[in-house]
mmCIF file of N, CA and C in Angstrom:
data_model
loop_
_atom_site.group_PDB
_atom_site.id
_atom_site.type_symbol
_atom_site.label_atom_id
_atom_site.label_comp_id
_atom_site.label_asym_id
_atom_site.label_seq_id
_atom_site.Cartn_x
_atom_site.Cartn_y
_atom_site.Cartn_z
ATOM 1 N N UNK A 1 -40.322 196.140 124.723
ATOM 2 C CA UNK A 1 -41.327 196.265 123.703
ATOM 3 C C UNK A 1 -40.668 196.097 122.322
ATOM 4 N N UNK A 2 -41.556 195.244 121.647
ATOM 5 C CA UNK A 2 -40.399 195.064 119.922
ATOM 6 C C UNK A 2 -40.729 196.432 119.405
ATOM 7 N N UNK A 3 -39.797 196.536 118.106
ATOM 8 C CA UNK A 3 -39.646 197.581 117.980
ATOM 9 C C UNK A 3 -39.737 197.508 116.418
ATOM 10 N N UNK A 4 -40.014 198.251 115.792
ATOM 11 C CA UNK A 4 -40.555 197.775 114.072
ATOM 12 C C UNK A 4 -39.427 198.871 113.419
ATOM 13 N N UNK A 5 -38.394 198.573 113.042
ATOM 14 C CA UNK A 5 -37.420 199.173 111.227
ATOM 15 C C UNK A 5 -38.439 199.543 110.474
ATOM 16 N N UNK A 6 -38.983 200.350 109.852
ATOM 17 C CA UNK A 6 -39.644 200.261 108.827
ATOM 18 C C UNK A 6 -39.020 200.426 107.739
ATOM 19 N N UNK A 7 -38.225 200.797 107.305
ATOM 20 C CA UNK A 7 -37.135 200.331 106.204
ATOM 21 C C UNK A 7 -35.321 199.966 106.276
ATOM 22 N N UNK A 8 -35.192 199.813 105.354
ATOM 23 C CA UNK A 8 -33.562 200.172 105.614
ATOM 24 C C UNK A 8 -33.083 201.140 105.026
ATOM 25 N N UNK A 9 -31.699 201.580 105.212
ATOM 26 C CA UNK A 9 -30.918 202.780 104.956
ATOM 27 C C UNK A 9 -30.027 202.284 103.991
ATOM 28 N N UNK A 10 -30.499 203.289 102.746
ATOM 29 C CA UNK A 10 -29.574 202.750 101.390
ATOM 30 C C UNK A 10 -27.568 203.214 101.629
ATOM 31 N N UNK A 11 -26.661 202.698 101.461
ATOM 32 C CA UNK A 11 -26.184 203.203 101.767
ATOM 33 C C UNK A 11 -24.806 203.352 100.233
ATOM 34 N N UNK A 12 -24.710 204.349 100.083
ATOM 35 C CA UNK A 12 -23.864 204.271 98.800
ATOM 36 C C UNK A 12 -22.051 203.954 98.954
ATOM 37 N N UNK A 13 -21.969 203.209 97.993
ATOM 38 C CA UNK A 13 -20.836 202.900 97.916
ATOM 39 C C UNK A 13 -20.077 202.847 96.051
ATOM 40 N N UNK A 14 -19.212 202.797 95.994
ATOM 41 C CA UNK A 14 -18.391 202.240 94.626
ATOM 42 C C UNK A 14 -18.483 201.023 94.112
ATOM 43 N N UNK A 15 -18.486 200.912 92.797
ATOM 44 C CA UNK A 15 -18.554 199.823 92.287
ATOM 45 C C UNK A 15 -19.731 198.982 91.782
ATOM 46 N N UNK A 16 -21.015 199.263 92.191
ATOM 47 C CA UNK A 16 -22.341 199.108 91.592
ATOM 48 C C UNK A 16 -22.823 198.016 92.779
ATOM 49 N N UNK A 17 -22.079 198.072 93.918
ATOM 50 C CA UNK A 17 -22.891 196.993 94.889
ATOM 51 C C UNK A 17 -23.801 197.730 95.888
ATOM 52 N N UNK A 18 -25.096 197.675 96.292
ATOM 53 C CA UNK A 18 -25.864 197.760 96.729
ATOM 54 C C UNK A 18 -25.801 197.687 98.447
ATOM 55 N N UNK A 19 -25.606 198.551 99.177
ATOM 56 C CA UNK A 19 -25.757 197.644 100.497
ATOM 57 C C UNK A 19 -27.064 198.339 101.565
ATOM 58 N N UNK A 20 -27.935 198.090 102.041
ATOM 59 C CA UNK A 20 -29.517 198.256 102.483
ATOM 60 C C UNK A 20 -28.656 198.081 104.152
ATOM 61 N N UNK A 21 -28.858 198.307 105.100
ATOM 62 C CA UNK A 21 -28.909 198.444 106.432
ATOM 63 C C UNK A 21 -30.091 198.565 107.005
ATOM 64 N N UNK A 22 -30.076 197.051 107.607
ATOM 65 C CA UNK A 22 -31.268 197.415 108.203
ATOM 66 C C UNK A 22 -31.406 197.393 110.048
ATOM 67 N N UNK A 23 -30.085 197.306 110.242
ATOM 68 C CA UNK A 23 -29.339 197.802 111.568
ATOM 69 C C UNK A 23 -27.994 198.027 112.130
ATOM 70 N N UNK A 24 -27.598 198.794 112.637
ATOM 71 C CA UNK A 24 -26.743 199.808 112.612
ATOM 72 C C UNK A 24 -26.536 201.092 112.838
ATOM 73 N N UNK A 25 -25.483 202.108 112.455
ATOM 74 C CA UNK A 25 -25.407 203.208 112.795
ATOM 75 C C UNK A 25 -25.992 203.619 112.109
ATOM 76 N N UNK A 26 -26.425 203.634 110.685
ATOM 77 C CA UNK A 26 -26.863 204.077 109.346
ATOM 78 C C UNK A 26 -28.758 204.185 109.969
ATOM 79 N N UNK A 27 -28.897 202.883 110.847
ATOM 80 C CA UNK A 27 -30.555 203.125 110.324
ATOM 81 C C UNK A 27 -31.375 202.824 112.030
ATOM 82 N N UNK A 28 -30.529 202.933 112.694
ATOM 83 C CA UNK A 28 -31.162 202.379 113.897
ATOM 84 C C UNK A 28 -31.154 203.591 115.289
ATOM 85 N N UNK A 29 -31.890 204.359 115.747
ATOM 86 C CA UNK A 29 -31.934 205.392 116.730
ATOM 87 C C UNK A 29 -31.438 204.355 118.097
ATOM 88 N N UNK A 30 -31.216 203.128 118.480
ATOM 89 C CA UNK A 30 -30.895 202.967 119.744
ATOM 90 C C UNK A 30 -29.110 202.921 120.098
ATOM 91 N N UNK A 31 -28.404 204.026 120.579
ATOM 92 C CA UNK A 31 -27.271 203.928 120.216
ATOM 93 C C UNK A 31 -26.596 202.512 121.524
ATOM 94 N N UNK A 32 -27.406 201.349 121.951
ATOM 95 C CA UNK A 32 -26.946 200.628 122.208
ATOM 96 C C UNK A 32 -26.757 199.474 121.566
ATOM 97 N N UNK A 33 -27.748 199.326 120.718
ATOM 98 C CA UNK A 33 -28.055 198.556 119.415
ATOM 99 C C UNK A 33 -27.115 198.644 118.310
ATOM 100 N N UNK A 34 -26.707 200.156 118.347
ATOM 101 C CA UNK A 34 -25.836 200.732 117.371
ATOM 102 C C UNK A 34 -24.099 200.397 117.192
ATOM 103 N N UNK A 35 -23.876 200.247 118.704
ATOM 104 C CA UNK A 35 -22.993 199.876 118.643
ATOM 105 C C UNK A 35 -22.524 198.566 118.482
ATOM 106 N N UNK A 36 -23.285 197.350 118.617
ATOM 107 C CA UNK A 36 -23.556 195.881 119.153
ATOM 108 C C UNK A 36 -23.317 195.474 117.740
ATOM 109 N N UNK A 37 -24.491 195.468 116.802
ATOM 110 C CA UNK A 37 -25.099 194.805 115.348
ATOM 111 C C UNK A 37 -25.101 195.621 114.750
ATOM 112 N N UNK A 38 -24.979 195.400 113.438
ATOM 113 C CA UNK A 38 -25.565 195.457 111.976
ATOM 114 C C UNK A 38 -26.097 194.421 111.272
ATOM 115 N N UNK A 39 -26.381 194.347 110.619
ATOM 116 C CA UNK A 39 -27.940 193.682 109.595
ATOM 117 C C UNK A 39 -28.069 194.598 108.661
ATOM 118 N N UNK A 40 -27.119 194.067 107.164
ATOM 119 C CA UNK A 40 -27.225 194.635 106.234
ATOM 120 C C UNK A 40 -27.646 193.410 105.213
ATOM 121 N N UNK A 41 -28.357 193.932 104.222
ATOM 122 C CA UNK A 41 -28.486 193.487 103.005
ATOM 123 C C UNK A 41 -28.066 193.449 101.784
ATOM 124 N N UNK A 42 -26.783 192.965 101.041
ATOM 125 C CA UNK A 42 -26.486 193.172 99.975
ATOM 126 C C UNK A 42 -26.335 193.115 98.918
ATOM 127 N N UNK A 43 -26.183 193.589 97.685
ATOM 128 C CA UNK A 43 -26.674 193.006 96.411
ATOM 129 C C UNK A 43 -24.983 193.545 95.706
ATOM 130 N N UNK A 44 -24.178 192.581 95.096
ATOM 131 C CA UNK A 44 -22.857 193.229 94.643
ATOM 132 C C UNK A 44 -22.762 192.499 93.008
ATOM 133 N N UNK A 45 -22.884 193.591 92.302
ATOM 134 C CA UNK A 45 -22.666 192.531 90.869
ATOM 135 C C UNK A 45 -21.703 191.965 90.236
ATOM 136 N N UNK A 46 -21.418 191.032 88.984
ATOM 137 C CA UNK A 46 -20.331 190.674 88.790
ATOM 138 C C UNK A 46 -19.250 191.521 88.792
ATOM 139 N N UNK A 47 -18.214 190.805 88.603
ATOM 140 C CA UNK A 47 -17.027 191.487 89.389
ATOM 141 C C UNK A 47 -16.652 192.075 90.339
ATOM 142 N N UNK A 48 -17.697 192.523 91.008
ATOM 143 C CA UNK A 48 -17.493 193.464 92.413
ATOM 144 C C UNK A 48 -16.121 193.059 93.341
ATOM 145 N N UNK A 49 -15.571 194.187 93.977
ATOM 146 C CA UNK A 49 -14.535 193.574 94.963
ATOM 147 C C UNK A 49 -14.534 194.562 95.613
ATOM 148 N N UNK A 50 -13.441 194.249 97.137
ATOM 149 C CA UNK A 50 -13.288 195.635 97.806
ATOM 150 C C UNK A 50 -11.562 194.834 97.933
ATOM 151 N N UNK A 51 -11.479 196.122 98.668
ATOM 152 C CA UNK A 51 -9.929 195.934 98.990
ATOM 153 C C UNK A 51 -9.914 195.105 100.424
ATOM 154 N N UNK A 52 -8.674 194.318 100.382
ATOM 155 C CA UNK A 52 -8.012 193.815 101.574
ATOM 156 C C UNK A 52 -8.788 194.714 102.612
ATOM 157 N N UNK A 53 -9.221 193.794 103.919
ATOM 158 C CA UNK A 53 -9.160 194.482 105.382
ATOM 159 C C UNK A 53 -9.101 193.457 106.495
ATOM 160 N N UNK A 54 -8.756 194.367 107.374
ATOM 161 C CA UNK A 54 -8.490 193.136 108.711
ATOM 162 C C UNK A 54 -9.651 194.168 109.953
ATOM 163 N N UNK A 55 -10.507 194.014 110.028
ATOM 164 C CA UNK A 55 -11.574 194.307 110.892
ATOM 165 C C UNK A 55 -11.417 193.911 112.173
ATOM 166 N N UNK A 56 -12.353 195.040 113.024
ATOM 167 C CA UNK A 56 -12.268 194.766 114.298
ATOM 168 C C UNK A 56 -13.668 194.329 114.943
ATOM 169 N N UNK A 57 -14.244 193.373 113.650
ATOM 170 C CA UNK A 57 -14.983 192.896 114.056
ATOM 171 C C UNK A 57 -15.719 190.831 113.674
ATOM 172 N N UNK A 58 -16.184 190.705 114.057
ATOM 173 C CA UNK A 58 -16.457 189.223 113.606
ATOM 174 C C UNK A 58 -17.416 189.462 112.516
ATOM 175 N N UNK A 59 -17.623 188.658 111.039
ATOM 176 C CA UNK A 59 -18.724 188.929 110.327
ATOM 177 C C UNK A 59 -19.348 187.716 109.782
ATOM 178 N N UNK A 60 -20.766 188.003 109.894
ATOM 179 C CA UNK A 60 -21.689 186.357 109.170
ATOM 180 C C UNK A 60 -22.497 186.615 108.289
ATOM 181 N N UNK A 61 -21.372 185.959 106.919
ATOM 182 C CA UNK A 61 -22.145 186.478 106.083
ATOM 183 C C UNK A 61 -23.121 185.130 105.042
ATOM 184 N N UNK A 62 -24.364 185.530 105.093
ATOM 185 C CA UNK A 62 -25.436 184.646 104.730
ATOM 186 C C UNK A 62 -25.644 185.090 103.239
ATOM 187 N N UNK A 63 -24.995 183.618 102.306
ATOM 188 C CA UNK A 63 -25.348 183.906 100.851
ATOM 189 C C UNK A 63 -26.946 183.750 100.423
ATOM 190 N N UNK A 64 -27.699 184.706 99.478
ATOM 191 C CA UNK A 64 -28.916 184.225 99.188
ATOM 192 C C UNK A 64 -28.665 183.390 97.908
ATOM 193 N N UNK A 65 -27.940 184.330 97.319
ATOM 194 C CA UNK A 65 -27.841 183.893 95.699
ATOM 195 C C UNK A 65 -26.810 184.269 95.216
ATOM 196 N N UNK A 66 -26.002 183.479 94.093
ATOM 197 C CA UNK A 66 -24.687 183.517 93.642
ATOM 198 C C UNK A 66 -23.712 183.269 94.647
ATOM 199 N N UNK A 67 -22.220 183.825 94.377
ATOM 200 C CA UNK A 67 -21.362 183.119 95.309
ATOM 201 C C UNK A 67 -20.670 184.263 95.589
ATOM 202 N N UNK A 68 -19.935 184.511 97.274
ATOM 203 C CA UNK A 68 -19.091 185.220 97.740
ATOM 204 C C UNK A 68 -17.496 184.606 97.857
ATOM 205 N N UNK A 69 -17.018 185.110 97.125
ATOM 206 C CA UNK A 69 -15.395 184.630 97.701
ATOM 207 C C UNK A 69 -14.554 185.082 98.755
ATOM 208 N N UNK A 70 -14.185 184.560 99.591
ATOM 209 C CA UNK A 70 -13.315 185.050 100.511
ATOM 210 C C UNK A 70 -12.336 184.775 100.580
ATOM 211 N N UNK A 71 -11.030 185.691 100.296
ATOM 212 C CA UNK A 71 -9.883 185.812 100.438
ATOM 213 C C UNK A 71 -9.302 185.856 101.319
ATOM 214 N N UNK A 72 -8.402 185.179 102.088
ATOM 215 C CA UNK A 72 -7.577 185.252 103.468
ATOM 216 C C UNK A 72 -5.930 184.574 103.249
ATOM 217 N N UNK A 73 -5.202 184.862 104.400
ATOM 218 C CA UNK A 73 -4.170 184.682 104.207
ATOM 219 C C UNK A 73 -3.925 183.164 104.044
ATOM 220 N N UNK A 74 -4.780 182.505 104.456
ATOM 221 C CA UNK A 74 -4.667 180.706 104.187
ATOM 222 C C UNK A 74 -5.305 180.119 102.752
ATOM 223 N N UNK A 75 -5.892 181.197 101.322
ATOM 224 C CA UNK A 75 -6.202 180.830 100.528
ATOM 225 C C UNK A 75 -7.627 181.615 100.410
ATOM 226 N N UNK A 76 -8.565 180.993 99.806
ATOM 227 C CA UNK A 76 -10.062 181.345 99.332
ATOM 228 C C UNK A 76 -10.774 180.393 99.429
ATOM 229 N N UNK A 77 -11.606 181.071 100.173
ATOM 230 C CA UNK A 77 -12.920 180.283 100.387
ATOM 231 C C UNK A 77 -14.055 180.653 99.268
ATOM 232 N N UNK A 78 -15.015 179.568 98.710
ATOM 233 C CA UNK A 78 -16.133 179.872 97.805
ATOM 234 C C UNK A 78 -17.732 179.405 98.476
ATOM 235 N N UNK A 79 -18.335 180.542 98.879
ATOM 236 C CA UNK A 79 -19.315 180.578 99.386
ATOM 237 C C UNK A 79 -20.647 180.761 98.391
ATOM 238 N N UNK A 80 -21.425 179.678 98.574
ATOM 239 C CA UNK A 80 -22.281 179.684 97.238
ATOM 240 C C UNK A 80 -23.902 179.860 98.372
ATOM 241 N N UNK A 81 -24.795 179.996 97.108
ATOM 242 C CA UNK A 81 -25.407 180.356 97.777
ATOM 243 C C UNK A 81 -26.559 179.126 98.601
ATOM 244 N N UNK A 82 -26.777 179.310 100.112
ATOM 245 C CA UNK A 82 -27.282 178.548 100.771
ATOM 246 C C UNK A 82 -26.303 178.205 101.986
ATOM 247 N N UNK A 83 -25.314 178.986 101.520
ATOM 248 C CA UNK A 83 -23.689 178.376 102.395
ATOM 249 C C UNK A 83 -23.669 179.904 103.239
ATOM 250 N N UNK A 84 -22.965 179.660 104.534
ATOM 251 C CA UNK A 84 -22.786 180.741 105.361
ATOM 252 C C UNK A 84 -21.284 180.991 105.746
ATOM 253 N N UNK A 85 -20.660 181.940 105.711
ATOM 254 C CA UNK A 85 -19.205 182.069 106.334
ATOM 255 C C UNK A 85 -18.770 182.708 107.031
ATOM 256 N N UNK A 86 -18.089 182.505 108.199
ATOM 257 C CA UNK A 86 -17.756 183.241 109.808
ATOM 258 C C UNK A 86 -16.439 183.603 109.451
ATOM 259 N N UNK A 87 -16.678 185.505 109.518
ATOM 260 C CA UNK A 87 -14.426 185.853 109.648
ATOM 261 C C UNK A 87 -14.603 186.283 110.886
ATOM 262 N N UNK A 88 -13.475 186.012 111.493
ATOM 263 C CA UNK A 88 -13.146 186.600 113.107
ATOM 264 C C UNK A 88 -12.518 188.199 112.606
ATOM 265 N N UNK A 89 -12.422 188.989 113.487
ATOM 266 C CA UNK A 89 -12.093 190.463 113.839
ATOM 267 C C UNK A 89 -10.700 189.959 114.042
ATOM 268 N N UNK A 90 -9.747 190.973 113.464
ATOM 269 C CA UNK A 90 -8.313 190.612 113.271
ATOM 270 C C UNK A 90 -7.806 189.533 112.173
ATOM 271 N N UNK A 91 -8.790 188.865 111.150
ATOM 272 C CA UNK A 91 -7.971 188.649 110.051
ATOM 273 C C UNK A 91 -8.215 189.476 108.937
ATOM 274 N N UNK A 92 -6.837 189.291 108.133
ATOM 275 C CA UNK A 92 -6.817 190.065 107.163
ATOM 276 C C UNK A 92 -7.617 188.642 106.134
ATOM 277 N N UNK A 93 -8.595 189.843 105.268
ATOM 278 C CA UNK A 93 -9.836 189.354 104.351
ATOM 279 C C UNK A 93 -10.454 190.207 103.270
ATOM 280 N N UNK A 94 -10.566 189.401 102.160
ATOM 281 C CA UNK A 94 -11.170 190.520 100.993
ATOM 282 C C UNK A 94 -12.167 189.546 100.494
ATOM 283 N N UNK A 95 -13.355 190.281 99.978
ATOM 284 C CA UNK A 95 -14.403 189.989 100.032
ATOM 285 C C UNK A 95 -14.518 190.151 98.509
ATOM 286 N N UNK A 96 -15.013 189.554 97.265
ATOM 287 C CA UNK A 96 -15.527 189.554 95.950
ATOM 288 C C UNK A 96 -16.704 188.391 95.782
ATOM 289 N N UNK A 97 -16.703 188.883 94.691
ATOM 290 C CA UNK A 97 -18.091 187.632 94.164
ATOM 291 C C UNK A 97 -17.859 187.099 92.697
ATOM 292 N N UNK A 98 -18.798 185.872 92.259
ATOM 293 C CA UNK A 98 -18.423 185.073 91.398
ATOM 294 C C UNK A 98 -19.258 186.144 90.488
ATOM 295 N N UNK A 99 -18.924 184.813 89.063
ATOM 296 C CA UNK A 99 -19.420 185.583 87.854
ATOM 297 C C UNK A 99 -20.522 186.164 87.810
ATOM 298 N N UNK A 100 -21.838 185.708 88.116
ATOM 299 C CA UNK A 100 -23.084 185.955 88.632
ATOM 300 C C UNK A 100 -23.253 186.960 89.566
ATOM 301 N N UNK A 101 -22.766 187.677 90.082
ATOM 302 C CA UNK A 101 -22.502 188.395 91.299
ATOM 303 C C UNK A 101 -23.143 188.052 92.492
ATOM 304 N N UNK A 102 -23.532 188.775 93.754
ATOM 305 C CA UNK A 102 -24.280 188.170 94.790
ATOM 306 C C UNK A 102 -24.874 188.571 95.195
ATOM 307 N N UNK A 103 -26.151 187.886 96.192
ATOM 308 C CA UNK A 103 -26.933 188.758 96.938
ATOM 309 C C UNK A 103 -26.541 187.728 98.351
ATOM 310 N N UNK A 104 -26.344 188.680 99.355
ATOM 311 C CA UNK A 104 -26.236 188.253 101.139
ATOM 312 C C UNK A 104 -26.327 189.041 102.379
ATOM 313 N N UNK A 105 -26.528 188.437 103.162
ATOM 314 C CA UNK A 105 -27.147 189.374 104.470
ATOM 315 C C UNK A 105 -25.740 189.488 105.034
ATOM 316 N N UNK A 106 -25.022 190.136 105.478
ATOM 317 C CA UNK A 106 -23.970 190.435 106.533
ATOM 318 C C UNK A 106 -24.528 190.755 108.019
ATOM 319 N N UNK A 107 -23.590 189.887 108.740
ATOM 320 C CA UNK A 107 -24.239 190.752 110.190
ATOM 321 C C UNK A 107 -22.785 190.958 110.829
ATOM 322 N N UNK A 108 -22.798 192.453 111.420
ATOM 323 C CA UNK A 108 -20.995 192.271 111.868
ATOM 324 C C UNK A 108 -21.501 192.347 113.619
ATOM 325 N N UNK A 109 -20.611 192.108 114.409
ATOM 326 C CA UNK A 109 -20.444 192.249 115.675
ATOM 327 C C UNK A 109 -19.040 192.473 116.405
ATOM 328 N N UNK A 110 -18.866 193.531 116.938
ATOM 329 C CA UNK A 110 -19.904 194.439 117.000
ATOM 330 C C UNK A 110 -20.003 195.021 115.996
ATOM 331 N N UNK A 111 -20.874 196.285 115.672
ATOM 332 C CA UNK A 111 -21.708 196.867 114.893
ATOM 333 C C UNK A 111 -20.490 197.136 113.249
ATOM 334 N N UNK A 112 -20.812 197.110 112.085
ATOM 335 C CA UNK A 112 -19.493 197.750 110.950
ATOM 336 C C UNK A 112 -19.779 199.113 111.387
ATOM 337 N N UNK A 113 -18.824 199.628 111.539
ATOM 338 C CA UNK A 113 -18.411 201.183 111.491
ATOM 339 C C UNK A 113 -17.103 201.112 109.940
ATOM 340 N N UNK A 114 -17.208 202.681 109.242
ATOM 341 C CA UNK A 114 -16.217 202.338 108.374
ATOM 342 C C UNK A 114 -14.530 202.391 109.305
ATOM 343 N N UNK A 115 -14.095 202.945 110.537
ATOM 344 C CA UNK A 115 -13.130 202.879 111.254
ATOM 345 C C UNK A 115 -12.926 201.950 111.346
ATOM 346 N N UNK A 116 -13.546 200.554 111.589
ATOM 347 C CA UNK A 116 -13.187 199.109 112.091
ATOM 348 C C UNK A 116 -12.900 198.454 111.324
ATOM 349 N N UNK A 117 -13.187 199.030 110.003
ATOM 350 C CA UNK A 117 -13.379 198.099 108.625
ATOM 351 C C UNK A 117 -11.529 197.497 108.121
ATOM 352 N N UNK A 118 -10.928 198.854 109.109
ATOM 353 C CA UNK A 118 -9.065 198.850 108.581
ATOM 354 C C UNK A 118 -9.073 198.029 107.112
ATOM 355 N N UNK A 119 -9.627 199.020 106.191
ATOM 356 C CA UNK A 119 -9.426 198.517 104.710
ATOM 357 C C UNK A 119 -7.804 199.231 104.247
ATOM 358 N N UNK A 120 -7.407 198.251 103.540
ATOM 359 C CA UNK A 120 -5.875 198.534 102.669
ATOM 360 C C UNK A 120 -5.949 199.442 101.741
ATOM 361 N N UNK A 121 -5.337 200.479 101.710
ATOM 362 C CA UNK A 121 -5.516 201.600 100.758
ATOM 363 C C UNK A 121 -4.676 200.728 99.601
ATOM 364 N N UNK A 122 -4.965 200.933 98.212
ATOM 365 C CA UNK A 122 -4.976 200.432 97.113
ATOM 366 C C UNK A 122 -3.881 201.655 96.127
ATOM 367 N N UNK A 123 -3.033 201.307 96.061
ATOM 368 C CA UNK A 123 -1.439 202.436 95.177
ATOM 369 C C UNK A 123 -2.225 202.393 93.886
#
């Protein structure tokens, strides 16, 4: 039987970026679902960044508007918007946005937990 989200789960973070879940651990009661996907929505403004991580998970992230940069050990990728970009689980990757900042859907698999995220603590 489908099953209706009726919203998403705001979820707070640093730095003034926005991220909405609209499946996951944050917003979803099926803990088989929970573990599988996420389906977040995000809004990150200029300058936004996070630190280095090497995840234990695959992520697809769908630009709406403005551009995502992705940092990896082979250089940077510039993801604009209309453009989509696949990281595999086990590379190391940092995630920012252009001047404009961004809006994009992330979907991780399996599900983002912050444990999987193995972000680089920052000296």
């Amino acid at each position: 039987m489908p099953e209706l989200i009726f919203s998403p789960t705001r979820i707070p973070v640093p730095g003034g970026k926005l991220i909405e879940e609209h499946v996951g651990e944050a917003n979803t009661p099926d803990a088989n679902l929970q573990a599988s996907v996420s389906v977040a929505h995000m809004k990150a403004p200029a300058g936004w960044s996070e630190p280095y991580q090497t995840p234990d998970f695959d992520e697809i992230t769908v630009v709406l508007s403005g551009q995502v940069l992705v940092d990896h050990d082979g250089g940077r990728l510039e993801v604009n918007a209309g453009q989509t970009v696949v990281t595999r689980g086990g590379e190391r990757i940092r995630y920012s946005c252009g001047p404009d900042g961004a809006e994009y859907v992330a979907v991780c698999l399996p599900a983002f937990r912050e444990d999987r995220a193995h972000r680089e603590v920052i000296a």
